[in-house]
Amino acid sequence: MKIVMLTAAVGLVAAGCGNSNNAGNANNASSGNAAEAPAEPVTISLGLLPSIDAIPFIIAHEQGFDKQHNVNLDIQTFKSAKDRDVAFQAGKVDGLSADLVAISIYNEAGLDVKITSTTTGEFDLLTGNDEVKEVKDLKGKTVILSKNTSTQYTVAMMLKQAGLTEDDITVTEVPQIPTRLELLKSNKADAAVLPEPFVTMGKTAGLRVLSSTHSAGINPFVLAFPQSAIDAKGQGIRDMYAAYDEAVDYMKTHDQSEYIDLIIKEVGYPDTLKNEIKVPEYLPAYQVDVKEVEAAFAWAREKGLLTKNISAEEVISDVQFKE
């Protein structure tokens, strides 16, 4: 399994080289002439999944905040991480929404992929088994997740907090998120890890949340770029984050009704759940906590996904933030 994952990751190296251009350099160049026209906006293409961490980027583009900061966000959303990685491999996106386990796999494969910030994502651990009241009640139970990914890492951390280990549960691997929800609703498993909008869909169907990355204090969600893209488009990335922060301010100062339809469209919530959706309280972008990276890398080493001596600091970029 590891070999397959690493082989796939190696192909992503094309993303860093094939999609770089001189636009970022135009932004960085000093003209020496104050009257000279501003440089053309840099295009930053992002490969995002239809999840809540994509929303500030989408609003930044829809409201034109990117243009105001002299950057053009080319947002491409993908239904699965596999589709996103194919686009990354083909050089169609500069950066991508990723997670700390994926970062370890990319760098194990020799890719120089750096974390530029955290993102606001969330995984919830849901159950439909009335006997399961808390995470500790999962001992001897079946949990649906995707192995060697941040979902498995998230469950491992939740179990650890409850005094259990991964050996205390039986794992059923189901990569397809909609299928996880349907199996859980059909009582084919005792718990499953789900992102939004499937969490809200599950709760509406009577499932209960045992824990979440928020309540457990886990944040594996990041935005990442290959170093070559950072070198070529550094100023564009900084401008992207300025637009992101403006989008966060916009959501704080505008009623949810003004942008909820966009969220429904982009994240994939059913229209029937419009009144059930709770938009997170987004924060201005900030850099990942080194301890979060170290914890995820330690778990990846336990699983044999990371064998190289790569420190957390080596995979954190200072293009925008210093940690």
Coordinates of N, CA, C and O in Angstrom, one line a residue, residues 22-33 36-39 232 235 238:
N22 N 6.2 33.2 -14.9 CA 6.9 34.4 -14.5 C 6.0 35.4 -13.9 O 6.5 36.5 -13.6
A23 N 4.8 35.1 -13.8 CA 3.8 36.1 -13.3 C 4.2 36.6 -11.9 O 4.2 37.7 -11.5
G24 N 4.6 35.6 -11.0 CA 5.0 36.0 -9.7 C 6.2 36.9 -9.7 O 6.3 37.8 -8.8
N25 N 7.1 36.6 -10.6 CA 8.3 37.4 -10.6 C 8.0 38.9 -11.0 O 8.6 39.8 -10.6
A26 N 6.9 39.0 -11.8 CA 6.5 40.4 -12.2 C 6.0 41.1 -11.0 O 6.2 42.3 -10.9
N27 N 5.4 40.4 -10.1 CA 4.9 41.1 -8.9 C 6.0 41.4 -7.9 O 6.0 42.4 -7.2
N28 N 7.1 40.7 -8.0 CA 8.2 40.9 -7.1 C 9.2 41.9 -7.6 O 10.0 42.5 -6.9
A29 N 9.2 42.1 -8.9 CA 10.2 43.0 -9.5 C 9.9 44.5 -9.1 O 8.8 45.0 -9.0
S30 N 11.0 45.2 -8.8 CA 10.9 46.6 -8.5 C 11.1 47.4 -9.8 O 12.0 47.2 -10.5
S31 N 10.1 48.2 -10.0 CA 10.1 48.9 -11.3 C 11.1 50.1 -11.3 O 11.6 50.5 -12.4
G32 N 11.3 50.7 -10.2 CA 12.1 51.9 -10.2 C 11.4 53.1 -10.7 O 12.0 54.2 -10.9
N33 N 10.2 53.0 -11.1 CA 9.4 54.1 -11.6 C 8.0 54.0 -11.0 O 7.2 53.2 -11.3
E36 N 4.9 53.9 -13.2 CA 4.7 52.8 -14.0 C 3.4 52.0 -13.7 O 3.0 51.9 -12.5
A37 N 2.7 51.5 -14.6 CA 1.4 50.7 -14.4 C 1.7 49.5 -13.5 O 2.8 48.9 -13.6
P38 N 0.8 49.2 -12.6 CA 1.0 48.0 -11.8 C 1.1 46.7 -12.6 O 0.6 46.6 -13.7
A39 N 1.8 45.7 -12.0 CA 1.9 44.5 -12.7 C 0.6 43.8 -12.9 O -0.4 44.0 -12.2
A232 N 8.3 30.9 -7.5 CA 7.8 31.6 -8.7 C 6.7 32.6 -8.4 O 6.6 33.6 -9.1
Q235 N 4.8 36.4 -4.1 CA 4.0 37.6 -3.9 C 2.5 37.3 -4.1 O 1.6 37.8 -3.4
R238 N 1.1 35.6 -1.2 CA 0.8 36.6 -0.1 C -0.5 37.4 -0.4 O -1.3 37.6 0.5

